[in-house]
CSV table of C-alpha atoms in Angstrom, one decimal:
chain,number,residue,atom,x,y,z
A,1361,MET,CA,-10.2,8.2,24.4
A,1362,VAL,CA,-8.7,9.1,21.0
A,1363,GLU,CA,-5.8,7.7,18.9
A,1364,LEU,CA,-3.9,11.0,18.7
A,1365,ASP,CA,-4.5,13.9,21.1
A,1366,PRO,CA,-3.9,17.3,19.3
A,1367,THR,CA,-3.2,19.1,22.6
A,1368,ASP,CA,0.5,18.6,22.8
A,1369,LEU,CA,1.3,18.4,19.1
A,1370,THR,CA,3.6,21.2,18.0
A,1371,LYS,CA,2.7,23.4,15.0
A,1372,GLU,CA,5.6,21.8,13.1
A,1373,GLN,CA,4.1,18.3,13.8
A,1374,LEU,CA,0.7,19.5,12.6
A,1375,LYS,CA,2.3,20.7,9.3
A,1376,GLU,CA,4.0,17.3,8.9
A,1377,ILE,CA,0.7,15.5,9.5
A,1378,ILE,CA,-1.0,17.7,6.9
A,1379,GLU,CA,1.8,17.0,4.4
A,1380,ASP,CA,1.5,13.2,5.1
A,1381,PHE,CA,-2.3,13.4,4.3
A,1382,ALA,CA,-1.6,15.4,1.1
A,1383,ASN,CA,1.1,13.0,-0.1
A,1384,ALA,CA,-1.2,10.1,0.5
A,1385,ALA,CA,-3.9,11.8,-1.6
A,1386,GLU,CA,-1.4,12.3,-4.4
A,1387,ARG,CA,-0.4,8.6,-4.3
A,1388,ALA,CA,-4.1,7.7,-4.6
A,1389,LYS,CA,-4.4,10.0,-7.6
A,1390,ARG,CA,-1.5,8.3,-9.3
A,1391,CYS,CA,-3.1,5.0,-8.6
A,1392,GLY,CA,-6.2,6.1,-10.5
A,1393,PHE,CA,-8.7,6.5,-7.7
A,1394,ASP,CA,-11.7,8.7,-8.3
A,1395,SER,CA,-12.2,9.7,-4.7
A,1396,LEU,CA,-10.8,9.7,-1.3
A,1397,VAL,CA,-12.0,9.9,2.3
A,1398,VAL,CA,-10.7,12.2,5.0
A,1399,HIS,CA,-11.8,10.5,8.3
A,1400,ARG,CA,-12.7,13.0,11.0
A,1401,ALA,CA,-15.2,10.8,12.9
A,1402,HIS,CA,-14.7,8.2,15.7
A,1403,GLY,CA,-11.9,9.9,17.4
A,1404,GLN,CA,-9.6,10.5,14.4
A,1405,LEU,CA,-7.3,13.5,14.8
A,1406,PRO,CA,-9.1,16.0,12.5
A,1407,GLY,CA,-12.2,15.6,14.6
A,1408,CYS,CA,-10.5,16.2,17.9
A,1409,PHE,CA,-9.9,19.9,17.4
A,1410,LEU,CA,-13.6,20.7,17.9
A,1411,SER,CA,-13.9,18.8,21.2
A,1412,LYS,CA,-13.2,20.8,24.4
A,1413,VAL,CA,-13.0,17.5,26.2
A,1414,ILE,CA,-10.0,16.4,24.1
A,1415,ASN,CA,-8.5,19.6,22.7
A,1416,ARG,CA,-7.0,21.7,25.4
A,1417,ARG,CA,-4.9,23.9,23.1
A,1418,THR,CA,-4.9,27.7,23.7
A,1419,ASP,CA,-3.5,28.8,20.4
A,1420,GLU,CA,-5.2,29.3,17.0
A,1421,TYR,CA,-6.0,25.6,16.9
A,1422,SER,CA,-8.0,25.6,20.1
A,1423,ALA,CA,-11.6,24.5,20.5
A,1424,ASP,CA,-12.7,27.9,21.7
A,1425,THR,CA,-14.2,29.0,18.4
A,1426,ILE,CA,-15.4,27.2,15.3
A,1427,GLU,CA,-12.9,29.2,13.3
A,1428,ASN,CA,-10.0,27.9,15.4
A,1429,ALA,CA,-11.4,24.4,15.6
A,1430,SER,CA,-11.8,24.1,11.9
A,1431,ARG,CA,-8.4,25.6,11.1
A,1432,PHE,CA,-6.5,22.3,10.9
A,1433,THR,CA,-9.1,20.7,8.7
A,1434,LYS,CA,-9.2,23.7,6.3
A,1435,GLU,CA,-5.4,23.6,6.0
A,1436,LEU,CA,-5.6,19.8,5.5
A,1437,LEU,CA,-8.2,20.0,2.8
A,1438,ALA,CA,-6.4,22.9,1.0
A,1439,ALA,CA,-3.1,20.8,1.0
A,1440,ILE,CA,-5.0,17.8,-0.4
A,1441,ARG,CA,-6.7,19.8,-3.1
A,1442,LYS,CA,-3.5,21.4,-4.1
A,1443,LYS,CA,-2.0,17.9,-4.7
A,1444,ILE,CA,-5.0,16.3,-6.5
A,1445,GLY,CA,-6.7,19.3,-8.2
A,1446,ASN,CA,-10.2,18.7,-9.3
A,1447,THR,CA,-9.5,15.1,-10.5
A,1448,MET,CA,-10.8,13.4,-7.4
A,1449,ALA,CA,-13.8,13.9,-5.1
A,1450,ILE,CA,-13.2,14.4,-1.4
A,1451,GLU,CA,-15.5,12.7,1.0
A,1452,TYR,CA,-15.3,14.0,4.6
A,1453,ARG,CA,-16.5,11.8,7.4
A,1454,ILE,CA,-17.9,13.7,10.4
A,1455,ASN,CA,-19.5,12.8,13.7
A,1456,ALA,CA,-22.9,14.1,14.5
A,1457,SER,CA,-22.0,13.3,18.0
A,1458,ASP,CA,-19.1,11.7,19.9
A,1459,MET,CA,-21.7,10.4,22.3
A,1460,VAL,CA,-19.7,11.2,25.4
A,1461,GLU,CA,-20.4,13.8,28.0
A,1462,GLY,CA,-19.1,17.2,27.1
A,1463,SER,CA,-18.6,16.4,23.4
A,1464,PRO,CA,-19.5,18.9,20.7
A,1465,SER,CA,-23.2,19.4,20.2
A,1466,LEU,CA,-25.0,18.8,16.9
A,1467,ASP,CA,-25.2,22.5,16.4
A,1468,ASP,CA,-21.4,22.7,16.8
A,1469,GLU,CA,-20.9,20.0,14.2
A,1470,ILE,CA,-23.3,21.7,11.8
A,1471,ALA,CA,-21.4,25.0,12.2
A,1472,PHE,CA,-18.2,23.1,11.5
A,1473,ALA,CA,-19.6,21.4,8.4
A,1474,ARG,CA,-20.6,24.8,7.0
A,1475,GLU,CA,-17.1,26.0,7.5
A,1476,ILE,CA,-15.8,23.3,5.1
A,1477,GLU,CA,-18.7,22.6,2.8
A,1478,ASP,CA,-17.1,24.5,-0.1
A,1479,LYS,CA,-13.9,22.4,0.2
A,1480,ILE,CA,-15.5,18.9,0.0
A,1481,ASP,CA,-17.7,17.0,-2.3
A,1482,LEU,CA,-19.5,14.6,0.1
A,1483,LEU,CA,-20.3,14.7,3.8
A,1484,HIS,CA,-20.5,11.3,5.5
A,1485,VAL,CA,-22.3,11.5,8.9
A,1486,SER,CA,-21.5,9.0,11.6
A,1487,ARG,CA,-21.2,9.1,15.4
A,1488,GLY,CA,-19.3,7.5,18.3
A,1489,LEU,CA,-15.6,7.0,19.3
A,1490,HIS,CA,-13.6,3.9,18.6
A,1491,ALA,CA,-12.2,3.9,22.1
A,1492,MET,CA,-15.7,3.4,23.5
A,1493,GLN,CA,-16.7,-0.2,22.7
A,1494,ASN,CA,-20.3,0.3,23.7
A,1495,LEU,CA,-20.6,2.8,20.8
A,1496,ALA,CA,-19.4,0.3,18.2
A,1497,PRO,CA,-22.9,-0.3,16.8
A,1498,TYR,CA,-23.2,3.3,15.8
A,1499,MET,CA,-20.0,3.0,13.7
A,1500,ASN,CA,-20.5,-0.5,12.4
A,1501,GLN,CA,-24.2,-1.0,12.3
A,1502,PRO,CA,-25.4,-4.6,13.1
A,1503,LEU,CA,-28.4,-6.1,11.4
A,1504,HIS,CA,-30.6,-5.9,14.5
A,1505,TYR,CA,-30.2,-2.1,14.8
A,1506,PRO,CA,-32.7,0.2,13.2
A,1507,HIS,CA,-31.8,1.2,9.6
A,1508,GLY,CA,-30.4,4.6,8.9
A,1509,ILE,CA,-29.6,5.4,12.6
A,1510,ASN,CA,-27.5,8.4,11.5
A,1511,LEU,CA,-29.8,9.7,8.7
A,1512,GLU,CA,-31.8,12.1,10.9
A,1513,ASP,CA,-28.6,13.9,12.0
A,1514,ALA,CA,-27.4,13.9,8.5
A,1515,ALA,CA,-30.6,15.6,7.4
A,1516,LYS,CA,-29.9,18.4,9.9
A,1517,MET,CA,-26.3,18.7,8.6
A,1518,LYS,CA,-27.5,19.6,5.1
A,1519,GLU,CA,-30.8,21.0,4.0
A,1520,LYS,CA,-30.9,18.6,1.0
A,1521,LEU,CA,-29.9,15.0,1.0
A,1522,GLN,CA,-29.0,12.5,-1.6
A,1523,ILE,CA,-29.1,9.0,0.0
A,1524,ARG,CA,-27.1,6.2,-1.6
A,1525,ILE,CA,-28.3,2.7,-0.8
A,1526,PRO,CA,-26.1,-0.3,-1.8
A,1527,VAL,CA,-28.4,-3.2,-2.7
A,1528,ILE,CA,-26.6,-6.3,-1.4
A,1529,PRO,CA,-27.9,-9.9,-1.7
A,1530,LEU,CA,-28.1,-11.8,1.6
A,1531,PHE,CA,-28.1,-8.4,3.4
A,1532,ASN,CA,-30.7,-5.8,2.4
A,1533,HIS,CA,-32.0,-6.7,-1.1
A,1534,ASP,CA,-35.4,-8.1,-0.1
A,1535,GLU,CA,-38.5,-6.2,-0.8
A,1536,GLU,CA,-39.5,-5.8,2.9
A,1537,ASN,CA,-36.2,-4.2,3.7
A,1538,ILE,CA,-36.5,-1.8,0.8
A,1539,ARG,CA,-40.0,-0.8,1.9
A,1540,LYS,CA,-38.8,-0.1,5.4
A,1541,THR,CA,-36.0,2.0,4.0
A,1542,ALA,CA,-38.4,3.9,1.8
A,1543,GLU,CA,-40.7,4.5,4.8
A,1544,PHE,CA,-37.8,6.0,6.8
A,1545,CYS,CA,-36.7,8.1,3.9
A,1546,LYS,CA,-40.2,9.4,3.4
A,1547,GLU,CA,-40.3,10.4,7.1
A,1548,LEU,CA,-37.3,12.7,6.4
A,1549,GLY,CA,-39.6,14.8,4.2
A,1550,ASP,CA,-38.3,17.4,1.8
A,1551,ALA,CA,-34.7,17.0,3.1
A,1552,VAL,CA,-34.4,14.0,0.7
A,1553,THR,CA,-34.0,15.0,-2.9
A,1554,MET,CA,-32.8,11.8,-4.4
A,1555,ILE,CA,-32.4,8.1,-3.6
A,1556,GLN,CA,-29.7,6.3,-5.5
A,1557,LEU,CA,-29.8,2.5,-5.6
A,1558,LEU,CA,-26.4,0.9,-6.1
A,1559,PRO,CA,-26.6,-2.7,-7.2
A,1560,TYR,CA,-24.0,-5.1,-5.6
A,1561,HIS,CA,-21.2,-6.2,-7.9
A,1562,ASN,CA,-18.4,-8.7,-7.4
A,1563,LEU,CA,-15.6,-6.9,-9.1
A,1564,GLY,CA,-13.5,-6.9,-6.0
A,1565,VAL,CA,-13.8,-10.6,-5.2
A,1566,MET,CA,-10.6,-11.7,-6.9
A,1567,LYS,CA,-8.6,-9.0,-5.2
A,1568,TYR,CA,-10.1,-10.0,-1.8
A,1569,LEU,CA,-9.2,-13.6,-2.4
A,1570,ARG,CA,-5.6,-12.6,-3.1
A,1571,ILE,CA,-5.3,-10.9,0.3
A,1572,SER,CA,-7.4,-13.0,2.5
A,1573,ASP,CA,-7.9,-16.7,3.3
A,1574,LYS,CA,-11.4,-16.2,4.6
A,1575,PRO,CA,-14.3,-17.4,2.3
A,1576,VAL,CA,-16.5,-15.0,0.4
A,1577,ALA,CA,-20.2,-15.3,0.8
A,1578,GLU,CA,-21.8,-16.4,-2.5
A,1579,ALA,CA,-23.9,-13.5,-3.7
A,1580,THR,CA,-25.1,-12.9,-7.2
A,1581,PRO,CA,-25.5,-9.3,-8.4
A,1582,PRO,CA,-29.2,-8.3,-8.7
A,1583,SER,CA,-30.6,-8.3,-12.2
A,1584,GLU,CA,-31.7,-5.1,-13.9
A,1585,GLU,CA,-35.3,-6.3,-13.8
A,1586,TYR,CA,-35.1,-6.8,-10.0
A,1587,MET,CA,-33.4,-3.4,-9.5
A,1588,GLN,CA,-36.2,-1.8,-11.5
A,1589,LYS,CA,-38.7,-3.6,-9.2
A,1590,LEU,CA,-37.0,-2.2,-6.1
A,1591,LYS,CA,-37.0,1.3,-7.7
A,1592,GLY,CA,-40.7,1.0,-8.3
A,1593,ILE,CA,-41.3,0.1,-4.7
A,1594,MET,CA,-39.5,3.2,-3.4
A,1595,GLU,CA,-41.3,5.4,-6.0
A,1596,GLU,CA,-44.6,4.2,-4.4
A,1597,TYR,CA,-43.6,6.4,-1.5
A,1598,GLY,CA,-43.2,9.5,-3.6
A,1599,LEU,CA,-39.4,9.3,-3.6
A,1600,ASN,CA,-37.2,10.4,-6.5
A,1601,VAL,CA,-35.2,7.2,-7.2
A,1602,SER,CA,-32.4,6.3,-9.7
A,1603,ILE,CA,-30.2,3.3,-10.2
A,1604,HIS,CA,-26.5,3.7,-10.5
């Protein structure tokens, strides 16, 4: 069900894994990155400690209490922060639900998020497990699925939300799409404090071409005038919108 079951890992192995994460973060810092992601969703190891279906430990890393279930993550984040200081933002990806019977409830996940909220800069809410192919659309959302399928759970994770929306030509940059997105954000009510529109750019195209022989879809970054137009559309719904 998961890539690495925490049940049989020794405490020494847990320390080694934490050290590996921290060293990777330090390398990212040396490379000049501004932020990093700690992936706890989709069956990744940090997320397994909260699940009683997966984690059958009986020690201080058990799933019996939120304190125990969050211990590995707290130690992991502390080790990372020690390596990178305040020079990088930490995004933490979490599941609102594993979507399998017996998995942690949304209330459990919210309690977990509150345990670590002072140690991260951004909470990324997803759902599902990689091992369950039928759940793939919730992790990699196809075009025919409703937009923002994880936003309602994200709103419950945090009282206040800032939603970042990449505006990508050939994907979601048309006015109808933006209106539907605005309607959905409006339905979330006071939980949404800011909408940030992120115009597509092609700065990574040359790097992509160096590592892949697959063609790149031809897409032109939206103009400032067009971005202002989309901003105006969203503001019609009473939303606080900025362009980044």
